[in-house]
mmCIF file of C-alpha atoms and ligand atoms in Angstrom:
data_model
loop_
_atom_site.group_PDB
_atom_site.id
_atom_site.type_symbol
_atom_site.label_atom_id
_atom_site.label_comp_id
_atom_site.label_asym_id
_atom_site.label_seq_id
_atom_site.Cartn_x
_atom_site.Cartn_y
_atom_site.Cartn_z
ATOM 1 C CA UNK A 847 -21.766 27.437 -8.144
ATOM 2 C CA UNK A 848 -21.788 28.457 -4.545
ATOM 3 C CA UNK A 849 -22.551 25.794 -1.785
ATOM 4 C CA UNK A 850 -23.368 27.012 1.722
ATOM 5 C CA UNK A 851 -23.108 24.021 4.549
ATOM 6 C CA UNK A 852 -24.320 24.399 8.367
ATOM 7 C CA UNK A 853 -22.756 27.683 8.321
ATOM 8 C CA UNK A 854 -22.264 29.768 11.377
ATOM 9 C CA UNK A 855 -20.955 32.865 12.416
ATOM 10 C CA UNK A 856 -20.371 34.305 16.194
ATOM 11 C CA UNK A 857 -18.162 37.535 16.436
ATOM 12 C CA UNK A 858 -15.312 37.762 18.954
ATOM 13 C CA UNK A 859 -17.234 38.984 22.438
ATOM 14 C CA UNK A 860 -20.582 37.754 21.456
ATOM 15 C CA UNK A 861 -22.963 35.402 22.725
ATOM 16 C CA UNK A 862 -25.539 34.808 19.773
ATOM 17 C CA UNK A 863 -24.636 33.485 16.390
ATOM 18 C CA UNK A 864 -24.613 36.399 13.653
ATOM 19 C CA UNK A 865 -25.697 33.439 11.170
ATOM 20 C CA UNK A 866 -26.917 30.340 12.668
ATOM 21 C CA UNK A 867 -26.679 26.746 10.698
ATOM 22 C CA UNK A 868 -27.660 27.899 7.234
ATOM 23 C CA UNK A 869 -27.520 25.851 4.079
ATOM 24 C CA UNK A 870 -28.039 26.789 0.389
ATOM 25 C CA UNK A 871 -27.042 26.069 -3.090
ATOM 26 C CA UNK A 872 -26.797 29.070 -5.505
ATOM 27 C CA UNK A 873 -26.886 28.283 -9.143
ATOM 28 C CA UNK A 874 -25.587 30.254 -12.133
ATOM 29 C CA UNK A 875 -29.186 32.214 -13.213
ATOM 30 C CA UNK A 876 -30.371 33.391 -10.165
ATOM 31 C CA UNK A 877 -31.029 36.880 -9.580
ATOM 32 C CA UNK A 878 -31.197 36.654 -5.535
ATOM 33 C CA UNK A 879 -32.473 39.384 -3.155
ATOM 34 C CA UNK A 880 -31.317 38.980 0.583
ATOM 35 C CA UNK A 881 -33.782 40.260 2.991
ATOM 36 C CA UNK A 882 -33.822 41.040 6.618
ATOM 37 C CA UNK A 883 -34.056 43.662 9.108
ATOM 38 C CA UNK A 884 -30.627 45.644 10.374
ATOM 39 C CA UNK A 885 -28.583 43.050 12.061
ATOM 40 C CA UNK A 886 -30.165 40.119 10.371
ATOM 41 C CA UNK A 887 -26.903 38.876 9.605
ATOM 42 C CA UNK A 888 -26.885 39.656 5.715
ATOM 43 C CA UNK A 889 -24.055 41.198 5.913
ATOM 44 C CA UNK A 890 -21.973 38.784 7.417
ATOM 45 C CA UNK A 891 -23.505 36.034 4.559
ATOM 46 C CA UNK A 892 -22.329 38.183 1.825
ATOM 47 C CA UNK A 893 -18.615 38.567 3.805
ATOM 48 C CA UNK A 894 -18.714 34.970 3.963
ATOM 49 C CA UNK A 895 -19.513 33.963 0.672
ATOM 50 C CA UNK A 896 -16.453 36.420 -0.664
ATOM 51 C CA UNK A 897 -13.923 34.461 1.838
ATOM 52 C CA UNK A 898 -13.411 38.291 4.276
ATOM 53 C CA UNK A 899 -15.331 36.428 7.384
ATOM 54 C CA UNK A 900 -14.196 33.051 8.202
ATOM 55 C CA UNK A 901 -16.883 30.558 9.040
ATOM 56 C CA UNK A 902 -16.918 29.320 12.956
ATOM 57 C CA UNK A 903 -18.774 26.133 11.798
ATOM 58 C CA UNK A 904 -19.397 25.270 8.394
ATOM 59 C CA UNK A 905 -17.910 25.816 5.090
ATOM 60 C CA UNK A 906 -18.900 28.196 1.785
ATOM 61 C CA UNK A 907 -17.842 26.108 -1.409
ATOM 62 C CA UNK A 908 -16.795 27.720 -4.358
ATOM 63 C CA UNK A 909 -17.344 25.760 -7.793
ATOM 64 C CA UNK A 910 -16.645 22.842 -5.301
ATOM 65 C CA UNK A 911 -13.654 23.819 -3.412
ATOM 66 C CA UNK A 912 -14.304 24.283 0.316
ATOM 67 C CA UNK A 913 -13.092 28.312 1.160
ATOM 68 C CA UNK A 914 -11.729 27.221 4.302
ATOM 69 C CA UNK A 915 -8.641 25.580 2.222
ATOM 70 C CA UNK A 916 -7.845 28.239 0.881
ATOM 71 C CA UNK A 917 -4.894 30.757 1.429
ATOM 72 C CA UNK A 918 -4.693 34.357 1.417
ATOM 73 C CA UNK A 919 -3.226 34.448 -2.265
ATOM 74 C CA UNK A 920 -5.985 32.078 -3.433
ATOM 75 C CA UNK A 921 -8.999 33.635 -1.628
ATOM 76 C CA UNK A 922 -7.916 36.922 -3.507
ATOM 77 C CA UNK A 923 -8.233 34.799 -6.611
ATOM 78 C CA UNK A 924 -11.430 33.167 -5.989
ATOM 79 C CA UNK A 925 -12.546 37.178 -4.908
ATOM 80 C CA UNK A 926 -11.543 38.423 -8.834
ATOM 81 C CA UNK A 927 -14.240 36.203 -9.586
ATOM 82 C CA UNK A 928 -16.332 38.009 -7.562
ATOM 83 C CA UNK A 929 -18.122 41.755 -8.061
ATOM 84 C CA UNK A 930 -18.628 43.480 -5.043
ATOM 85 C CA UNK A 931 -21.063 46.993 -4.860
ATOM 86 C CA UNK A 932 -21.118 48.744 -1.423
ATOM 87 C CA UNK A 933 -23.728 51.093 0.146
ATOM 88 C CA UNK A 934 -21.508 54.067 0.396
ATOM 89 C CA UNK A 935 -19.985 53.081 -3.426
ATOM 90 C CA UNK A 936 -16.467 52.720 -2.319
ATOM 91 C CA UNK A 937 -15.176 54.604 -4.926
ATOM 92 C CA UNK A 938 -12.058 56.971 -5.237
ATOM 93 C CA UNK A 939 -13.782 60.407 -4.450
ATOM 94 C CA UNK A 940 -11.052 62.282 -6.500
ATOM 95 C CA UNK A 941 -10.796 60.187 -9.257
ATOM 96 C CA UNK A 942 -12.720 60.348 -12.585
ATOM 97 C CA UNK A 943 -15.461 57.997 -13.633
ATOM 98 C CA UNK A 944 -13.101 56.030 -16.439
ATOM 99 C CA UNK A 945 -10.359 56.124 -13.606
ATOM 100 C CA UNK A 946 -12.971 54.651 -11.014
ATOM 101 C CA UNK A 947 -13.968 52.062 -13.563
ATOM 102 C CA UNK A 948 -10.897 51.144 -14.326
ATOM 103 C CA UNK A 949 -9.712 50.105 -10.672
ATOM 104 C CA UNK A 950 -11.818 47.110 -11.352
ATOM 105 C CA UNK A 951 -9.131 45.621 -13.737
ATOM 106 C CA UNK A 952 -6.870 44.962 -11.120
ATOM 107 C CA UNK A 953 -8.982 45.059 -7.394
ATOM 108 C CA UNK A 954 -9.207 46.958 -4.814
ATOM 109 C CA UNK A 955 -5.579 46.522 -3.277
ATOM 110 C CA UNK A 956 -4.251 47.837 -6.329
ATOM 111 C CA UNK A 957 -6.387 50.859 -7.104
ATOM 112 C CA UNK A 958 -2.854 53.187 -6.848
ATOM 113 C CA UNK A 959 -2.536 51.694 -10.615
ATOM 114 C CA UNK A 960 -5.408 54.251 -11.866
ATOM 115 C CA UNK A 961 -3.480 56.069 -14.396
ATOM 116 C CA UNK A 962 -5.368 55.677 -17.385
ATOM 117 C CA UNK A 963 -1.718 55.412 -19.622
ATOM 118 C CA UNK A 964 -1.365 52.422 -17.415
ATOM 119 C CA UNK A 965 -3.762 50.391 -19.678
ATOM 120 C CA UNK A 966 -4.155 49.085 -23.555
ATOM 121 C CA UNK A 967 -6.530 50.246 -25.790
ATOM 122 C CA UNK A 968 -8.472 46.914 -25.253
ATOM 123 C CA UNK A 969 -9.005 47.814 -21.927
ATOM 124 C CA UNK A 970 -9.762 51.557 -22.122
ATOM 125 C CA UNK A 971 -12.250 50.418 -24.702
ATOM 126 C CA UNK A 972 -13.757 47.793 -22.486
ATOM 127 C CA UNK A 973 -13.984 50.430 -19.776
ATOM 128 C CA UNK A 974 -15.800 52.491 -22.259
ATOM 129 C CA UNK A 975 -18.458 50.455 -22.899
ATOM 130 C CA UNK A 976 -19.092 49.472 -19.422
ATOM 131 C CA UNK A 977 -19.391 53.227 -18.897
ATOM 132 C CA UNK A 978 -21.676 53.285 -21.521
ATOM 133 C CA UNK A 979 -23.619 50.048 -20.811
ATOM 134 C CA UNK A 980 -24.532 51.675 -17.336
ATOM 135 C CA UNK A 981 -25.741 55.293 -19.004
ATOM 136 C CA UNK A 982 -22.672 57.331 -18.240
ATOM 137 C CA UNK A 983 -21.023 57.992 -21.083
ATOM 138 C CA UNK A 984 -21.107 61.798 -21.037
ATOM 139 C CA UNK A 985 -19.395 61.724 -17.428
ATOM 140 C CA UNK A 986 -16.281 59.804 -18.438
ATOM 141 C CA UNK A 987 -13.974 62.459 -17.089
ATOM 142 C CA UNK A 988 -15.939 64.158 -14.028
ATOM 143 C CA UNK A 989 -14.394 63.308 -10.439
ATOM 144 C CA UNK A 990 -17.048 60.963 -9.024
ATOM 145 C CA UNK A 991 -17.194 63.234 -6.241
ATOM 146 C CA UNK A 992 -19.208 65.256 -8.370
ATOM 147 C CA UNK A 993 -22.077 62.416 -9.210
ATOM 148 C CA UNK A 994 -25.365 62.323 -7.543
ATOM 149 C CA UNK A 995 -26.009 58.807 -4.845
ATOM 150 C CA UNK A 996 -27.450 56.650 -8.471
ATOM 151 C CA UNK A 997 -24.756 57.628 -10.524
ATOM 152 C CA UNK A 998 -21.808 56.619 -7.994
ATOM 153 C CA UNK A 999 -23.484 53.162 -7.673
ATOM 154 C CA UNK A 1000 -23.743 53.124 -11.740
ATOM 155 C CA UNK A 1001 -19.995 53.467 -11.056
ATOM 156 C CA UNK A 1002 -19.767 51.035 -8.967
ATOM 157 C CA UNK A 1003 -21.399 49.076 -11.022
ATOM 158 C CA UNK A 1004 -19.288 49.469 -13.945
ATOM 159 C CA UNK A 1005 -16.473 49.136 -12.014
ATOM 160 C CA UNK A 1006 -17.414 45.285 -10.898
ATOM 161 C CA UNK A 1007 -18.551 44.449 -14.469
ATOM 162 C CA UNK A 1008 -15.124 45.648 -15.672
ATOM 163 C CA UNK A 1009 -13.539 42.478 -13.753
ATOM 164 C CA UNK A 1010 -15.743 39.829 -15.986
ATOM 165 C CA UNK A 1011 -17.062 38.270 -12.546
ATOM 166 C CA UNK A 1012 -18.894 35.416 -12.197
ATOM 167 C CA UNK A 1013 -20.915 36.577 -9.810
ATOM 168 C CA UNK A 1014 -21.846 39.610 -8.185
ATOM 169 C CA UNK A 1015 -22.267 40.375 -4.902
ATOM 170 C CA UNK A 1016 -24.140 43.757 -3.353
ATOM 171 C CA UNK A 1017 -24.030 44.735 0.297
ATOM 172 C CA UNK A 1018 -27.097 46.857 0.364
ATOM 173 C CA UNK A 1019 -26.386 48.946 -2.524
ATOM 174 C CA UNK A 1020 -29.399 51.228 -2.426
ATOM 175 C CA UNK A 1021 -29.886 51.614 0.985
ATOM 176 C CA UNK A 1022 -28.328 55.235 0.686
ATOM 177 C CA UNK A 1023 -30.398 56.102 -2.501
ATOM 178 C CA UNK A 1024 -34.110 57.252 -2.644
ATOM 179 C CA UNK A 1025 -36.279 54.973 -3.802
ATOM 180 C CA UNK A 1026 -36.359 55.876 -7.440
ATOM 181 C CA UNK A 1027 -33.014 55.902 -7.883
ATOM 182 C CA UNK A 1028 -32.908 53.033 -5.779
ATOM 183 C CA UNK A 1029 -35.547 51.312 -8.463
ATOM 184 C CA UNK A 1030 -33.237 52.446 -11.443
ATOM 185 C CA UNK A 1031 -30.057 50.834 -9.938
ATOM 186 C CA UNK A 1032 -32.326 47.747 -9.415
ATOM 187 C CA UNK A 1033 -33.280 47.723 -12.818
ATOM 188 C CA UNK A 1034 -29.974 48.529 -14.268
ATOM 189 C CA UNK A 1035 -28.325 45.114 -12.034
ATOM 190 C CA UNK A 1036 -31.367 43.457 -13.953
ATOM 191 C CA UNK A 1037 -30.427 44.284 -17.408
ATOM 192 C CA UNK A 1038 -26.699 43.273 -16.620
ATOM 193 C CA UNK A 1039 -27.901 39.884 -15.168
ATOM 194 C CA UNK A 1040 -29.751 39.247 -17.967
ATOM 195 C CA UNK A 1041 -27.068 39.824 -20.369
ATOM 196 C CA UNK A 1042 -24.404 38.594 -19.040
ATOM 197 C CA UNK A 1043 -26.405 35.397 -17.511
ATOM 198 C CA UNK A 1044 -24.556 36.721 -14.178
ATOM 199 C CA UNK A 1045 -25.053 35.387 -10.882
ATOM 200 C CA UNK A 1046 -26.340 38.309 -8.815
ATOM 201 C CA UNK A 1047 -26.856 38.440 -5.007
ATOM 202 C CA UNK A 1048 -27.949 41.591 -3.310
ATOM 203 C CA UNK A 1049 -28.884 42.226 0.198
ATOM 204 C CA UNK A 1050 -31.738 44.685 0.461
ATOM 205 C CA UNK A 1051 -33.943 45.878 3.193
ATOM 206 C CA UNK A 1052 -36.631 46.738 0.791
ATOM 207 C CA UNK A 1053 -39.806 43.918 -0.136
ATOM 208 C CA UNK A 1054 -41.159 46.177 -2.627
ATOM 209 C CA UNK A 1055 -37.715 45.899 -4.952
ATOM 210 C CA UNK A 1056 -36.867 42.311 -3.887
ATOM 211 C CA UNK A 1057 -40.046 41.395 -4.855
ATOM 212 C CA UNK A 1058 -40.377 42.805 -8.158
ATOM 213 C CA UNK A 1059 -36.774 42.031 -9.493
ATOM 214 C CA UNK A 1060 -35.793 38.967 -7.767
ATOM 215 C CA UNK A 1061 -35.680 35.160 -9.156
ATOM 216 C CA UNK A 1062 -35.241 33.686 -5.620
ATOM 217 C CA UNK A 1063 -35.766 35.500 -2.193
ATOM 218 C CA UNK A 1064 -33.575 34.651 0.938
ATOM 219 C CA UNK A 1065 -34.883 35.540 3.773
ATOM 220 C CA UNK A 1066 -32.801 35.832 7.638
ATOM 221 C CA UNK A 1067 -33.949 36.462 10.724
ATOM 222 C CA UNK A 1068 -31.554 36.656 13.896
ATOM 223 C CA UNK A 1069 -28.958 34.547 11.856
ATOM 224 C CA UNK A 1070 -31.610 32.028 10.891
ATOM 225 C CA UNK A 1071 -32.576 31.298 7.584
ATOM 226 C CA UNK A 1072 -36.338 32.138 7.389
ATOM 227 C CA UNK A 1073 -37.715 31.703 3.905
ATOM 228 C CA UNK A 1074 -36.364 30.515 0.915
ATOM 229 C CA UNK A 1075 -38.204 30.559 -2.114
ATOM 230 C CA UNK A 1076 -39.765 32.651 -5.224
ATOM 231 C CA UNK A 1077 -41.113 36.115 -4.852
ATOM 232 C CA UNK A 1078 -44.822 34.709 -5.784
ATOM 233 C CA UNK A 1079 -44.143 32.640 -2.279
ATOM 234 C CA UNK A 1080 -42.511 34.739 -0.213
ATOM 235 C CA UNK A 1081 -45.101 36.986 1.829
ATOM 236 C CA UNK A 1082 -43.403 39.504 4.538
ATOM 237 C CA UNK A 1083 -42.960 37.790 8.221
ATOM 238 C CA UNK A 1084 -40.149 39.011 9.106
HETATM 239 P P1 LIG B 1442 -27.184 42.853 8.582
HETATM 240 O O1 LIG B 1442 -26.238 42.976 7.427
HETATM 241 O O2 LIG B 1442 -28.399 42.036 8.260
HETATM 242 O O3 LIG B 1442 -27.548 44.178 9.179
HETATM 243 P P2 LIG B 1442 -24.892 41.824 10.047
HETATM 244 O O4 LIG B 1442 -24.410 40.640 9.329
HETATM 245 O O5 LIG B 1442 -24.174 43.109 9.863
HETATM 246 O O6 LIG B 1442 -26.455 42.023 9.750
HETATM 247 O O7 LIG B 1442 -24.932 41.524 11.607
HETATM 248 C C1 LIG B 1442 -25.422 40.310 12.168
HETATM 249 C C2 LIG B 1442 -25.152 40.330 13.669
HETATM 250 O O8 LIG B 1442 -23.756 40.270 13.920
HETATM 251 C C3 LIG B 1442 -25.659 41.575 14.381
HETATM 252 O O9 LIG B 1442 -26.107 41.183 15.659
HETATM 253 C C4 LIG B 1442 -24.418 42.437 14.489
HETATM 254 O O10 LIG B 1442 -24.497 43.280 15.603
HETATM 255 C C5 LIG B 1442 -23.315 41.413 14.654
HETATM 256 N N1 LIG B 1442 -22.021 41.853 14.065
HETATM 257 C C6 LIG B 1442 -21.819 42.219 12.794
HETATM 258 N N2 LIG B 1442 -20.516 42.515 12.570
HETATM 259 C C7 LIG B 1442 -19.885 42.341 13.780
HETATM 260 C C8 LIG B 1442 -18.543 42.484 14.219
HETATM 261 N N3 LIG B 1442 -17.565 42.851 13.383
HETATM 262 N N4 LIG B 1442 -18.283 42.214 15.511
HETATM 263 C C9 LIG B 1442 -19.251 41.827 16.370
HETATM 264 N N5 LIG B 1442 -20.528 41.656 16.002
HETATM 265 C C10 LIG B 1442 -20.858 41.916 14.724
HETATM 266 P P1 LIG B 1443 -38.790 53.323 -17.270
HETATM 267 O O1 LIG B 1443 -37.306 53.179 -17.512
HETATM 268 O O2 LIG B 1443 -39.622 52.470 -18.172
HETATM 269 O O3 LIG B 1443 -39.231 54.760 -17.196
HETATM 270 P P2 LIG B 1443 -38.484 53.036 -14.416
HETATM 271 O O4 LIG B 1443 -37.095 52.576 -14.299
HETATM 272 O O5 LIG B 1443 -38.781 54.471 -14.102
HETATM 273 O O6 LIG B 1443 -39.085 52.669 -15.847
HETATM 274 O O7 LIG B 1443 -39.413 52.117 -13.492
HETATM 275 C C1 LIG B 1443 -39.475 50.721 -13.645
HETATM 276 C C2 LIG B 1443 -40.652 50.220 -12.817
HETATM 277 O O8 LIG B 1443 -40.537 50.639 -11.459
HETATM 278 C C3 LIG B 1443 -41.984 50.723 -13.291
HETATM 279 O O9 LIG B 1443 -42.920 49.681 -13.134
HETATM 280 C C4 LIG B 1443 -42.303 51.884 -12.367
HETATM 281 O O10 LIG B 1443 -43.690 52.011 -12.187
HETATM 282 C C5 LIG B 1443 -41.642 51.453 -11.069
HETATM 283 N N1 LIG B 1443 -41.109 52.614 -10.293
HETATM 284 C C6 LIG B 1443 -40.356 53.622 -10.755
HETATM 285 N N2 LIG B 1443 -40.039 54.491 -9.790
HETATM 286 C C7 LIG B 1443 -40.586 54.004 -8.645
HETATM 287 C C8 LIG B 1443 -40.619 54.442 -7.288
HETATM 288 N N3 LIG B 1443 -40.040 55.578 -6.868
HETATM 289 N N4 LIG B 1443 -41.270 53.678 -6.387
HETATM 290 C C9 LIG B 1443 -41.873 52.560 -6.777
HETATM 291 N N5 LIG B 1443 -41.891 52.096 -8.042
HETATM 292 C C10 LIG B 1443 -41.271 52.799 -8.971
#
């Protein structure tokens, strides 16, 4: 589904590669934890594999077609395709939950569209159940502002299921929460992986969770891929 080929990455004004030569093939199935210390360069994998950092050498292939290729209008296509959840939840502060969720039907560039007369009952009621699906049901209408750290990513959540992706991507979504709520979160992306037979990857900075939810650990160091494998093979050197 996703095809990764000697990919690197060096910012403007710097000397060492952010991602250094990597290669991988990500199937439809997987439920893949990224791991690596701050700076790692997980980050800049996860911007790469949803087309906002170009490649310096290398190329990310979506269901075959090279990235690279693409234009502006098409990379936003390929991107509907793709969930994203964000550490600090990137949701509309003022906005309610249902409004929040709803932003997914049409991206992030169009969030001003969050009236909710704006939409058909099909897609109210599809909102719904998300909302519902994730455990928020009796918070349709409170400003997200209002939510505790967990609920905002449940949000969040919701909000990238609403756009029927085919896969989703996490920039270290719990690495604001505690680590129970942090474990919750993990367990809810889980259950929606499991259901929807969705490609998930998440980078994390925590072994404990990558470990016990993962089907495949990734593993960078400086840019470098360091271990790719299971969770029963993957013991912490980095
Ligand atoms: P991680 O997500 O694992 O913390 P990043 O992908 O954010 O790692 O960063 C990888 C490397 O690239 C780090 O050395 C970081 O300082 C550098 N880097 C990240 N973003 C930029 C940027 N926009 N400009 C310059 N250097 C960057
Ligand atoms: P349940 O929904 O069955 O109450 P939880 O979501 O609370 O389960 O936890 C799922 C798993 O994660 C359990 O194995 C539990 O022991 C473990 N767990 C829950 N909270 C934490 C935590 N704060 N730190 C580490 N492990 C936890």
């Amino acid at each position: 589904m996703i095809e990764i080929k000697n990919l690197s990455v060096r910012y403007h004004n710097s000397t060492n590669d952010a991602l250094k030569n990597i290669n991988l093939t990500v199937e439809k199935g997987d439920f893949i934890c990224v791991l690596g210390k701050s700076g790692a360069g997980k980050s800049t994998l996860i911007r790469c594999l949803n087309g906002l950092q170009k490649p310096t050498n290398g190329e990310v292939y979506w269901n075959g077609e090279p990235m690279s290729t693409k234009n502006e209008e098409q990379i936003r296509v390929v991107r509907r395709e793709m969930g994203m959840i964000f550490q600090h939840f990137n949701l509309i502060p003022r906005l309610s939950v249902f409004q929040n969720v709803l932003t997914g039907l049409f991206g992030y560039r169009n969030s001003f569209k969050n009236l909710i007369g704006w939409y058909n009952s099909e897609e109210l009621k599809e909102a719904k159940q998300v909302i519902s699906d994730v455990g928020l049901s009796e918070f349709l209408d409170r400003r997200v502002e209002h939510l505790s750290g967990g609920q905002k990513q449940r949000v969040g959540i919701a909000r990238a299921i609403l756009q029927q992706p085919k896969v989703l991507l996490g920039d270290e979504p719990v690495a604001s929460l505690d680590p129970g709520t942090s474990n919750h979160v993990f367990k809810l992306l889980k259950e929606m992986h499991l259901r929807l037979q969705l490609l998930t990857v998440i980078n994390v900075h925590d072994v404990t969770l990558a470990k016990r939810y993962a089907t495949r650990i990734i593993a960078l160091k400086n840019g470098e891929l360091l271990f790719d494998g299971t969770p029963d093979e993957f013991t912490d050197r980095i």
